Short mmCIF file of C-alpha atoms in Angstrom, two decimals:
data_model
loop_
_atom_site.label_atom_id
_atom_site.label_comp_id
_atom_site.label_asym_id
_atom_site.label_seq_id
_atom_site.Cartn_x
_atom_site.Cartn_y
_atom_site.Cartn_z
CA MET I 1 142.12 19.49 167.48
CA LEU I 2 145.01 18.42 169.03
CA ASN I 3 148.20 16.48 167.89
CA PHE I 4 149.91 14.08 169.99
CA ASP I 5 151.38 10.54 170.90
CA TRP I 6 148.87 7.87 171.64
CA GLY I 7 151.86 5.63 172.69
CA LYS I 8 154.09 8.31 174.42
CA TYR I 9 154.27 8.31 178.51
CA ALA I 10 157.51 9.92 179.03
CA TYR I 11 156.54 9.86 183.05
CA ALA I 12 155.76 6.83 185.59
CA SER I 13 152.25 6.98 186.90
CA ARG I 14 151.36 5.28 189.98
CA ARG I 15 147.64 3.30 190.04
CA ASN I 16 145.91 3.51 193.74
CA VAL I 17 143.79 0.07 195.16
CA VAL I 18 140.32 0.39 193.92
CA PHE I 19 137.68 0.11 196.59
CA ALA I 20 133.73 -1.08 196.24
CA ARG I 21 130.74 -2.48 198.01
CA LYS I 22 128.26 -3.79 195.60
CA GLY I 23 130.52 -4.92 192.92
CA MET I 24 134.24 -4.97 191.21
CA ALA I 25 134.83 -6.76 187.34
CA CYS I 26 138.14 -5.68 186.02
CA SER I 27 139.75 -6.50 183.26
CA CYS I 28 142.90 -5.30 180.41
CA VAL I 29 139.65 -3.66 178.51
CA PRO I 30 138.14 -0.70 179.63
CA LEU I 31 134.23 -1.57 177.67
CA ALA I 32 134.22 -5.03 179.17
CA SER I 33 135.13 -4.10 182.62
CA GLN I 34 132.19 -1.47 182.65
CA VAL I 35 130.36 -4.16 180.78
CA GLY I 36 130.27 -6.15 183.31
CA ILE I 37 129.41 -4.04 186.43
CA ASP I 38 126.80 -2.84 184.24
CA THR I 39 125.39 -6.08 183.88
CA MET I 40 125.25 -6.39 188.14
CA LYS I 41 123.57 -3.37 187.93
CA ARG I 42 120.64 -4.37 185.69
CA GLY I 43 119.97 -7.49 188.42
CA GLY I 44 123.26 -9.97 187.67
CA ASN I 45 125.19 -11.35 189.96
CA ALA I 46 129.33 -12.20 189.74
CA MET I 47 128.50 -15.07 187.08
CA ASP I 48 126.36 -13.17 184.60
CA ALA I 49 129.09 -10.13 185.12
CA ALA I 50 131.10 -12.74 183.96
CA ILE I 51 129.72 -14.35 181.10
CA ALA I 52 128.47 -10.54 179.84
CA MET I 53 132.25 -9.61 180.26
CA ALA I 54 133.27 -13.27 178.17
CA VAL I 55 130.76 -12.30 175.71
CA THR I 56 132.79 -8.99 174.95
CA LEU I 57 136.09 -9.61 175.03
CA PRO I 58 136.51 -11.45 171.59
CA LEU I 59 134.92 -8.67 170.00
CA VAL I 60 136.79 -5.44 171.77
CA GLU I 61 140.35 -7.46 172.64
CA PRO I 62 139.85 -9.88 169.68
CA THR I 63 144.06 -10.00 169.28
CA CYS I 64 143.74 -12.79 172.49
CA ASN I 65 140.87 -14.41 171.96
CA GLY I 66 137.69 -14.95 169.95
CA LEU I 67 134.06 -17.10 169.86
CA GLY I 68 135.78 -20.04 168.99
CA SER I 69 138.07 -19.72 172.35
CA ASP I 70 138.36 -21.98 174.78
CA CYS I 71 138.01 -20.99 178.82
CA PHE I 72 138.21 -21.98 182.15
CA ALA I 73 136.92 -20.89 185.36
CA LEU I 74 136.78 -20.62 189.22
CA ILE I 75 133.50 -19.72 191.03
CA TRP I 76 133.15 -19.32 194.67
CA SER I 77 129.43 -19.71 195.25
CA ALA I 78 128.57 -17.92 198.63
CA LYS I 79 125.45 -19.70 198.51
CA ASP I 80 126.81 -22.64 198.54
CA LYS I 81 130.05 -21.28 200.53
CA LYS I 82 132.10 -23.44 197.71
CA LEU I 83 134.84 -22.90 195.25
CA TYR I 84 133.71 -24.60 191.89
CA GLY I 85 135.47 -25.51 188.31
CA LEU I 86 134.35 -25.47 185.23
CA ASN I 87 136.76 -26.17 182.30
CA GLY I 88 135.57 -24.92 179.12
CA SER I 89 138.76 -26.37 177.04
CA GLY I 90 137.83 -27.95 173.83
CA VAL I 91 139.05 -31.84 172.11
CA ALA I 92 140.91 -32.04 168.93
CA PRO I 93 138.53 -33.38 166.01
CA MET I 94 138.41 -37.16 165.63
CA ALA I 95 139.81 -37.00 162.55
CA LEU I 96 143.33 -35.99 163.54
CA SER I 97 146.57 -37.93 164.93
CA ALA I 98 150.35 -37.95 165.96
CA ARG I 99 151.04 -39.93 162.99
CA ARG I 100 148.65 -38.47 160.52
CA VAL I 101 150.16 -35.03 161.24
CA ARG I 102 153.93 -36.87 161.14
CA ALA I 103 153.05 -38.03 158.27
CA MET I 104 152.33 -34.77 156.38
CA GLY I 105 156.27 -33.80 157.45
CA TYR I 106 155.44 -31.99 160.75
CA GLU I 107 158.12 -32.71 163.68
CA GLN I 108 155.97 -30.48 165.72
CA MET I 109 152.20 -29.11 165.85
CA PRO I 110 152.11 -26.55 163.30
CA VAL I 111 150.09 -23.06 164.83
CA ASN I 112 148.34 -21.68 162.19
CA GLY I 113 145.27 -23.15 159.66
CA TRP I 114 143.14 -26.23 160.47
CA LEU I 115 145.57 -28.55 162.27
CA PRO I 116 145.64 -27.00 165.48
CA THR I 117 142.09 -25.60 166.20
CA MET I 118 139.94 -27.96 168.06
CA VAL I 119 136.17 -28.14 168.83
CA PRO I 120 136.38 -24.31 170.86
CA GLY I 121 134.60 -24.39 174.47
CA ALA I 122 134.06 -21.27 175.33
CA PRO I 123 130.40 -21.16 174.16
CA ALA I 124 128.84 -24.56 175.34
CA ALA I 125 131.34 -22.88 179.25
CA TRP I 126 129.24 -19.47 179.45
CA ALA I 127 125.68 -21.48 178.91
CA ALA I 128 126.86 -24.04 181.54
CA LEU I 129 128.23 -21.13 183.79
CA ARG I 130 124.88 -19.34 183.26
CA ARG I 131 122.95 -22.60 183.39
CA ARG I 132 124.22 -23.72 186.90
CA PHE I 133 125.02 -19.92 188.66
CA GLY I 134 123.02 -17.21 186.12
CA ARG I 135 120.26 -15.11 186.89
CA LEU I 136 119.85 -13.50 183.50
CA SER I 137 118.86 -14.67 180.14
CA MET I 138 122.10 -14.99 177.62
CA ALA I 139 119.95 -12.14 175.01
CA GLU I 140 120.80 -9.94 178.14
CA LEU I 141 124.09 -10.85 179.23
CA MET I 142 124.97 -10.38 175.25
CA ALA I 143 122.78 -7.76 174.59
CA PRO I 144 126.24 -5.19 175.19
CA ALA I 145 128.76 -6.60 173.22
CA ILE I 146 125.33 -6.66 170.21
CA GLN I 147 125.19 -3.26 170.42
CA TYR I 148 129.25 -2.70 170.14
CA ALA I 149 129.72 -5.22 167.29
CA ARG I 150 126.92 -3.40 165.64
CA GLU I 151 127.61 0.31 166.31
CA GLY I 152 131.56 0.38 166.77
CA PHE I 153 133.72 1.07 169.88
CA PRO I 154 137.00 2.41 169.59
CA VAL I 155 140.79 0.02 169.25
CA SER I 156 142.63 0.64 172.54
CA LEU I 157 146.58 0.95 172.56
CA ASN I 158 147.17 -2.25 173.54
CA VAL I 159 144.86 -4.48 171.71
CA HIS I 160 146.06 -2.06 168.49
CA ARG I 161 150.06 -3.96 169.82
CA LEU I 162 148.84 -6.96 169.34
CA TRP I 163 146.95 -6.50 165.95
CA VAL I 164 149.41 -5.10 164.01
CA GLY I 165 151.93 -8.14 164.62
CA GLU I 166 149.25 -10.42 163.97
CA ALA I 167 148.13 -8.71 160.61
CA GLU I 168 151.49 -9.06 159.07
CA ARG I 169 151.91 -12.95 160.19
CA PHE I 170 148.19 -13.76 158.39
CA LYS I 171 149.15 -11.08 155.43
CA ALA I 172 151.61 -14.30 154.70
CA ALA I 173 149.61 -17.17 155.46
CA ALA I 174 146.73 -16.13 153.32
CA GLU I 175 149.27 -15.46 150.26
CA LYS I 176 150.28 -19.01 150.48
CA GLU I 177 146.49 -20.30 151.49
CA PRO I 178 144.08 -17.68 150.18
CA ALA I 179 141.13 -20.06 150.79
CA VAL I 180 141.89 -20.64 154.28
CA PHE I 181 142.81 -17.32 155.21
CA ALA I 182 140.95 -15.02 153.46
CA PRO I 183 138.24 -14.35 155.83
CA TRP I 184 140.45 -13.61 158.70
CA MET I 185 141.97 -10.25 156.25
CA ALA I 186 138.23 -9.51 155.39
CA TYR I 187 137.01 -9.64 159.59
CA PHE I 188 140.17 -8.24 161.36
CA THR I 189 142.43 -5.73 158.73
CA LYS I 190 141.27 -2.59 157.28
CA ASP I 191 142.73 -2.67 153.80
CA GLY I 192 145.26 -5.40 154.70
CA GLU I 193 146.90 -3.52 158.37
CA ALA I 194 145.35 -4.06 161.21
CA TYR I 195 142.82 -0.96 162.76
CA GLY I 196 144.83 1.93 164.37
CA PRO I 197 144.62 3.12 168.38
CA GLY I 198 141.12 4.83 168.57
CA GLU I 199 139.89 3.78 165.43
CA LEU I 200 136.35 3.04 164.94
CA PHE I 201 135.98 -1.23 164.54
CA ARG I 202 132.66 -2.62 164.18
CA LEU I 203 131.89 -6.61 163.51
CA PRO I 204 128.38 -6.79 162.15
CA ASP I 205 128.65 -10.57 161.39
CA TYR I 206 129.97 -10.64 165.50
CA ALA I 207 125.92 -9.66 166.92
CA ASP I 208 124.20 -12.12 164.29
CA THR I 209 126.01 -14.56 165.69
CA LEU I 210 125.43 -13.40 169.27
CA GLU I 211 121.94 -13.30 168.78
CA ARG I 212 122.10 -16.97 167.38
CA LEU I 213 123.34 -17.86 170.16
CA ALA I 214 121.36 -16.36 172.48
CA ALA I 215 118.83 -17.65 171.41
CA THR I 216 119.06 -21.07 171.49
CA ASP I 217 121.25 -20.65 174.72
CA CYS I 218 124.70 -21.75 172.78
CA GLU I 219 123.09 -25.33 171.38
CA SER I 220 123.37 -23.85 167.45
CA TYR I 221 127.40 -23.91 167.99
CA TYR I 222 127.27 -27.89 168.77
CA ARG I 223 123.86 -28.54 167.11
CA GLY I 224 122.44 -26.19 165.02
CA GLU I 225 123.53 -23.48 162.16
CA LEU I 226 126.78 -22.24 163.54
CA MET I 227 128.37 -25.93 164.02
CA GLU I 228 127.18 -27.17 160.26
CA LYS I 229 128.96 -24.07 158.88
CA ILE I 230 131.68 -24.57 160.30
CA VAL I 231 131.64 -27.62 160.01
CA ALA I 232 131.08 -26.43 155.86
CA PHE I 233 133.71 -24.62 155.93
CA SER I 234 136.44 -27.06 157.45
CA ARG I 235 135.18 -29.51 154.59
CA GLN I 236 135.58 -27.08 151.98
CA THR I 237 139.32 -25.24 152.79
CA GLY I 238 141.04 -28.84 154.27
CA GLY I 239 139.85 -29.20 157.61
CA TYR I 240 138.99 -32.16 159.82
CA PHE I 241 135.72 -31.37 161.54
CA THR I 242 132.27 -33.25 161.09
CA GLU I 243 129.83 -32.88 163.24
CA GLU I 244 130.03 -35.73 165.68
CA ASP I 245 133.07 -33.80 166.86
CA PHE I 246 130.74 -30.45 168.14
CA GLU I 247 127.71 -32.59 169.06
CA ASN I 248 129.76 -35.07 171.26
CA TYR I 249 130.93 -31.80 173.08
CA ALA I 250 130.98 -30.87 176.75
CA PRO I 251 132.51 -28.91 179.48
CA LEU I 252 132.98 -30.19 182.14
CA TRP I 253 132.94 -29.19 185.82
CA VAL I 254 135.77 -29.99 188.04
CA GLU I 255 137.43 -30.10 191.62
CA PRO I 256 139.51 -27.17 191.77
CA ILE I 257 143.36 -28.65 193.15
CA THR I 258 145.49 -26.38 196.21
CA ILE I 259 148.01 -26.65 197.86
CA ASN I 260 148.52 -24.21 201.09
CA TYR I 261 151.29 -22.07 201.42
CA LYS I 262 152.25 -20.24 204.24
CA GLY I 263 148.73 -19.77 205.61
CA CYS I 264 147.42 -19.56 202.60
CA ASP I 265 144.92 -22.05 200.27
CA VAL I 266 146.08 -21.42 196.76
CA PHE I 267 143.59 -22.76 194.39
CA GLU I 268 143.63 -23.42 190.62
CA MET I 269 142.45 -25.84 187.83
CA PRO I 270 143.28 -29.32 187.12
CA PRO I 271 145.33 -30.86 184.12
CA ASN I 272 144.92 -30.44 181.51
CA GLY I 273 145.86 -26.97 182.71
CA HIS I 274 148.58 -26.43 183.82
CA GLY I 275 148.24 -24.10 187.20
CA ILE I 276 149.09 -26.88 189.29
CA THR I 277 153.00 -25.88 187.63
CA ALA I 278 152.32 -23.10 190.28
CA LEU I 279 151.09 -24.59 192.75
CA MET I 280 154.12 -26.78 192.03
CA ALA I 281 156.62 -23.92 192.19
CA LEU I 282 154.79 -22.58 195.47
CA ASN I 283 155.27 -26.71 197.42
CA ILE I 284 159.06 -26.24 196.62
CA LEU I 285 159.42 -22.24 197.97
CA LYS I 286 157.42 -22.77 200.98
CA GLY I 287 159.96 -24.44 202.46
CA MET I 288 162.37 -22.16 202.03
CA GLU I 289 163.11 -18.76 203.86
CA LEU I 290 163.03 -15.60 201.16
CA GLY I 291 165.35 -12.38 201.76
CA PRO I 292 164.06 -8.82 201.05
CA ARG I 293 161.63 -8.87 197.85
CA ASP I 294 164.67 -7.20 195.35
CA SER I 295 167.30 -9.40 196.63
CA ALA I 296 169.38 -11.36 193.76
CA ASP I 297 169.24 -14.15 196.20
CA THR I 298 164.79 -14.09 196.65
CA TYR I 299 164.75 -14.25 192.95
CA HIS I 300 167.31 -17.05 191.99
CA LYS I 301 165.09 -19.50 194.77
CA MET I 302 161.36 -18.39 192.81
CA ILE I 303 163.30 -18.18 189.42
CA GLU I 304 164.71 -21.98 190.16
CA ALA I 305 161.60 -23.09 192.02
CA MET I 306 159.43 -22.46 188.50
CA LYS I 307 162.41 -24.09 186.91
CA LEU I 308 161.05 -27.32 187.88
CA ALA I 309 157.87 -27.27 187.87
CA PHE I 310 157.89 -26.25 184.50
CA ILE I 311 160.10 -29.18 183.04
CA ASP I 312 158.19 -31.56 185.58
CA ALA I 313 154.48 -30.24 184.08
CA LYS I 314 155.95 -30.50 180.61
CA THR I 315 156.80 -34.05 180.85
CA TYR I 316 153.59 -35.00 183.02
CA VAL I 317 150.47 -32.65 182.50
CA ALA I 318 148.14 -33.83 179.99
CA ASP I 319 144.26 -34.85 179.57
CA PRO I 320 143.63 -36.60 182.72
CA ARG I 321 142.36 -39.64 181.05
CA TYR I 322 145.07 -40.25 179.52
CA MET I 323 148.05 -38.70 182.24
CA GLN I 324 149.98 -41.66 184.26
CA THR I 325 151.10 -39.67 187.12
CA GLN I 326 149.00 -38.60 189.93
CA VAL I 327 148.34 -35.01 190.40
CA SER I 328 148.49 -35.80 194.33
CA ASP I 329 152.11 -37.29 193.88
CA LEU I 330 152.88 -34.26 191.76
CA LEU I 331 152.15 -31.98 194.34
CA SER I 332 153.06 -34.22 197.58
CA ASP I 333 155.36 -32.24 200.21
CA ARG I 334 157.84 -35.54 199.69
CA TYR I 335 158.30 -34.78 195.78
CA ALA I 336 158.90 -31.23 196.62
CA ALA I 337 161.40 -32.00 198.74
CA ARG I 338 163.65 -33.60 196.59
CA ARG I 339 163.18 -30.63 194.23
CA ARG I 340 163.70 -28.87 196.85
CA ALA I 341 167.29 -30.54 197.40
CA LEU I 342 168.18 -29.52 193.94
CA ILE I 343 168.51 -25.81 194.24
CA GLY I 344 171.35 -24.42 195.13
CA GLU I 345 173.72 -21.08 194.74
CA ALA I 346 174.49 -21.39 191.06
CA ALA I 347 171.03 -21.65 188.21
CA LEU I 348 170.15 -25.02 187.17
CA TYR I 349 169.91 -26.53 183.46
CA PRO I 350 166.37 -27.81 184.66
CA THR I 351 165.25 -31.74 184.18
CA ALA I 352 161.97 -33.54 184.77
CA GLY I 353 162.19 -36.36 187.92
CA ASP I 354 160.45 -38.72 188.80
CA PRO I 355 157.56 -37.89 190.94
CA ALA I 356 156.11 -41.11 191.34
CA CYS I 357 155.77 -40.68 195.72
CA GLY I 358 153.23 -43.08 197.37
CA ASP I 359 148.39 -14.95 174.67
CA THR I 360 144.61 -14.80 176.65
CA VAL I 361 142.58 -12.95 178.79
CA TYR I 362 141.81 -12.54 182.29
CA PHE I 363 139.30 -11.32 184.02
CA CYS I 364 137.11 -11.39 187.36
CA THR I 365 134.37 -10.61 189.48
CA ALA I 366 132.27 -9.42 192.50
CA ASP I 367 129.06 -8.69 194.21
CA GLU I 368 127.48 -7.96 197.65
CA GLU I 369 126.94 -10.96 198.09
CA GLY I 370 129.81 -12.81 198.09
CA ASN I 371 129.68 -14.62 194.99
CA MET I 372 133.29 -14.66 192.87
CA VAL I 373 134.29 -15.81 189.71
CA SER I 374 137.97 -15.45 188.55
CA PHE I 375 138.01 -16.59 184.50
CA ILE I 376 140.33 -17.01 181.73
CA GLN I 377 139.45 -17.36 177.94
CA SER I 378 141.67 -17.63 175.01
CA ASN I 379 143.08 -18.23 170.90
CA TYR I 380 146.26 -19.16 172.64
CA MET I 381 148.93 -16.98 169.76
CA GLU I 382 147.00 -14.03 169.69
CA PHE I 383 144.18 -14.20 167.17
CA GLY I 384 145.19 -18.41 167.12
CA SER I 385 145.15 -20.23 163.80
CA GLY I 386 143.81 -17.61 161.96
CA VAL I 387 140.65 -19.46 160.52
CA VAL I 388 137.40 -17.87 160.99
CA ILE I 389 134.65 -18.84 159.73
CA PRO I 390 132.94 -17.20 156.87
CA GLY I 391 129.64 -15.46 158.05
CA THR I 392 129.76 -15.47 161.98
CA ALA I 393 133.01 -14.08 162.84
CA ILE I 394 134.27 -17.14 164.93
CA SER I 395 138.65 -16.53 164.79
CA LEU I 396 139.46 -20.67 166.25
CA GLN I 397 141.62 -21.21 168.76
CA ASN I 398 144.90 -23.12 167.70
CA ARG I 399 145.44 -24.95 171.32
CA GLY I 400 146.20 -28.26 169.55
CA ALA I 401 149.44 -26.50 168.87
CA ASN I 402 150.06 -27.78 172.47
CA PHE I 403 149.90 -31.03 171.20
CA SER I 404 152.95 -33.24 171.15
CA LEU I 405 153.62 -35.54 167.88
CA ASP I 406 155.11 -37.96 170.34
CA GLU I 407 153.30 -40.93 171.05
CA GLY I 408 154.90 -42.15 173.62
CA SER I 409 154.08 -38.69 175.69
CA ASP I 410 150.71 -38.66 177.71
CA ASN I 411 150.38 -35.13 175.69
CA CYS I 412 150.21 -36.94 172.60
CA LEU I 413 147.81 -36.18 169.57
CA GLN I 414 144.76 -37.68 169.42
CA GLY I 415 141.15 -37.33 168.27
CA GLY I 416 138.71 -36.40 171.02
CA LYS I 417 141.69 -35.57 173.54
CA ARG I 418 141.77 -32.62 175.65
CA SER I 419 145.82 -30.50 174.92
CA TYR I 420 147.72 -29.31 177.64
CA HIS I 421 146.90 -25.81 178.81
CA THR I 422 148.57 -22.71 179.46
CA ILE I 423 145.33 -20.89 180.64
CA ILE I 424 144.72 -20.92 184.13
CA PRO I 425 143.07 -19.16 186.64
CA GLY I 426 143.35 -19.05 190.35
CA PHE I 427 141.69 -18.95 193.60
CA LEU I 428 142.82 -17.39 197.35
CA ALA I 429 141.27 -18.62 200.28
CA LYS I 430 142.13 -18.40 204.72
CA ASN I 431 141.24 -20.90 207.19
CA GLY I 432 138.05 -21.96 205.20
CA GLN I 433 136.94 -17.98 203.73
CA PRO I 434 137.45 -17.04 200.69
CA ILE I 435 139.95 -14.41 199.97
CA GLY I 436 138.70 -13.71 196.12
CA PRO I 437 139.98 -14.44 192.42
CA PHE I 438 143.35 -13.60 190.95
CA GLY I 439 145.60 -14.17 187.39
CA VAL I 440 148.03 -13.47 185.12
CA MET I 441 147.84 -14.13 181.11
CA GLY I 442 150.53 -14.51 178.71
CA GLY I 443 151.02 -17.58 177.78
CA PHE I 444 153.89 -19.63 179.63
CA MET I 445 154.11 -16.77 181.59
CA GLN I 446 150.89 -17.04 183.16
CA PRO I 447 152.04 -20.37 186.24
CA GLN I 448 154.95 -17.57 186.59
CA GLY I 449 153.27 -14.70 187.13
CA HIS I 450 150.74 -16.46 189.39
CA VAL I 451 153.73 -17.97 191.44
CA GLN I 452 155.19 -14.01 191.77
CA VAL I 453 151.31 -12.77 192.61
CA VAL I 454 151.35 -15.51 195.61
CA VAL I 455 154.43 -14.81 196.99
CA ASN I 456 154.34 -10.72 196.63
CA THR I 457 150.88 -11.08 198.87
CA VAL I 458 151.51 -13.41 200.73
CA ASP I 459 155.58 -12.86 202.00
CA TYR I 460 156.00 -9.59 201.28
CA GLY I 461 151.93 -8.12 202.28
CA MET I 462 151.90 -6.25 199.04
CA ASN I 463 148.75 -4.98 198.54
CA PRO I 464 146.74 -6.26 195.06
CA GLN I 465 147.93 -3.03 192.75
CA ASP I 466 151.51 -3.60 194.12
CA CYS I 467 151.40 -6.69 193.53
CA LEU I 468 150.88 -6.08 190.16
CA ASP I 469 152.86 -3.55 190.01
CA ALA I 470 156.02 -4.85 190.80
CA PRO I 471 159.11 -5.71 188.23
CA ARG I 472 158.90 -9.54 186.58
CA PHE I 473 161.02 -12.27 185.68
CA GLN I 474 160.19 -15.03 183.21
CA TRP I 475 161.95 -18.48 182.42
CA GLN I 476 162.32 -19.20 178.52
CA GLY I 477 163.91 -22.41 178.86
CA GLY I 478 167.57 -23.48 179.74
CA LYS I 479 169.44 -21.05 181.78
CA HIS I 480 167.82 -17.83 180.20
CA ILE I 481 165.92 -15.47 182.11
CA GLN I 482 164.04 -12.30 180.87
CA LEU I 483 163.82 -9.80 183.42
CA GLU I 484 162.28 -6.45 183.54
CA GLN I 485 163.94 -3.62 183.49
CA GLU I 486 162.52 -2.11 186.87
CA VAL I 487 164.37 -4.96 188.48
CA PRO I 488 167.25 -3.84 190.24
CA ALA I 489 170.84 -4.03 188.18
CA ALA I 490 172.82 -4.92 190.91
CA VAL I 491 169.95 -8.09 191.62
CA ALA I 492 170.60 -8.80 187.33
CA GLU I 493 174.58 -8.82 187.85
CA GLU I 494 174.80 -11.32 190.72
CA LEU I 495 172.30 -13.62 189.23
CA ARG I 496 174.60 -13.60 186.52
CA ARG I 497 177.29 -14.09 188.40
CA ARG I 498 175.47 -17.12 189.67
CA GLY I 499 174.54 -18.37 186.02
CA HIS I 500 171.35 -17.84 185.36
CA GLU I 501 171.62 -16.16 181.22
CA VAL I 502 169.75 -12.46 182.17
CA GLU I 503 168.58 -10.78 179.52
CA VAL I 504 166.94 -7.18 180.33
CA VAL I 505 163.20 -6.79 178.24
CA SER I 506 161.94 -3.10 177.84
CA ASP I 507 158.32 -4.48 176.23
CA ARG I 508 156.19 -4.88 179.54
CA ILE I 509 153.11 -6.98 177.66
CA ALA I 510 154.91 -9.93 177.05
CA MET I 511 155.35 -9.89 181.15
CA GLY I 512 152.25 -11.02 182.03
CA ARG I 513 148.95 -9.21 182.41
CA GLY I 514 146.77 -9.44 185.23
CA GLN I 515 143.59 -8.66 187.59
CA ILE I 516 142.65 -9.50 191.38
CA ILE I 517 140.45 -8.85 193.78
CA TRP I 518 140.59 -9.44 197.67
CA ARG I 519 137.57 -9.27 199.57
CA ARG I 520 137.70 -8.15 203.36
CA SER I 521 136.81 -9.37 205.77
CA ASP I 522 133.89 -6.53 206.52
CA GLY I 523 132.93 -7.70 202.77
CA THR I 524 134.46 -4.87 200.98
CA LEU I 525 135.67 -5.60 197.80
CA VAL I 526 139.90 -4.45 196.93
CA GLY I 527 140.86 -4.54 193.12
CA GLY I 528 144.35 -3.96 191.36
CA THR I 529 144.86 -3.77 187.96
CA GLU I 530 147.64 -4.88 185.18
CA PRO I 531 149.72 -1.24 184.66
CA ARG I 532 151.54 -3.36 181.57
CA SER I 533 147.57 -3.01 179.08
CA ASP I 534 145.04 -0.90 179.04
CA GLY I 535 143.58 -2.59 182.57
CA ALA I 536 140.62 -0.94 184.41
CA ILE I 537 138.48 -1.61 187.48
CA ALA I 538 134.63 -0.71 187.06
CA VAL I 539 132.62 -0.49 190.42
CA TRP I 540 129.74 -0.23 191.83
#
């Protein structure tokens, strides 16, 4: 056998956009993209393909999502000529409150164990999407993932890279609380170590769980055998779930929020997701003249707009039932103008304004009928909480880590409440006609990635692949920004002169991983995929 380094790439490679007519599926794992396109070939539509991919990704990319994930989706129905929003985010156990967590000695929400876990929303959202728009049965949609779970598949390179850090994280956690974290070690390590690139990973309990889900259209997760297993393990190991937490859960069909950016309509999910952050930043930028794409002034304006939008979102975004600030106020042109006026030549230290004006997987699909889906699913921090339910392979998200413990905050932890959410699917349209789905995953990088994708597309006319290839920035807080090393050195130096604290990074995976599908007026699909991961586009 040839001996070579799986992780060494000495020369830059270039991807081209990909064209298709009958169908397209984009994700960061080739197997998942293939499952999506195979689903369309078997008679499914773009919605069926998205569900099949959503079911497969917790298996083939477990470092970013699981069977205990949350999800959001934007769905363009060609039949209805309408964009729908599906909020599959979970809720906190009724037994939890900020006061209770503070009494345990915490000043902020922890990220490991039972405290940050919430009732997972993804399985219920898969079923809701299938019932409203799908053509195939849940058993048909889950069949590919069941086969891969039983037969195994080779672990991809970037999944392995994330897996290594998680093995260290939960090895330490298991030493302190073996009853809670031993199942994670048993399911997701090989003799205590992460699976290597190209190594075969099997998860037969995952297949068994999917068969239970398929037989009940995911009802067993909330009102049946699987729910009982989750609640029983919670009670045995110090968790907070009750049967009622699951029985009372349902995903939400919601109206997407939108702004017009220089002639294009940009759509995001409404709060509790923070897609509104991208819209607020674009609202600020649409009143500014941007120079050349790779100029310090362009970077500076995007960074400053992003900072102002982010600090507002962190202050005001929460479960909409508890938000005291109106979305319409945050997205008003009047408020955008006030925030825009704060941007000068020097870097700002951002503070929230008063708007009262009066790891994660992202994937997308499109079919020849014109249906399109922008879908994002996440455990939040790679493997999430580290809590895995024995006998099921269900790894639970730690989305509750985004709650505040400040009782004066709209986002304060409370039982039955949805937390501030970082995962956001995006969608673009023009003059009432859909252009297509886009998204950039990666925690708090997501709205920053969305802004850069939209600016690259609308202001600079970049094709989908060029748009994703372009070097990125990421605001880290205060005046601290990260730039990819492909950003010209002169730009970095000028940003320093303007007061930005610049860090040049070589690890591109932390700068977001995106996918794009645009639909041309003749019906041809054009796709771009992420060069910072194992991105793949499957076509028909």
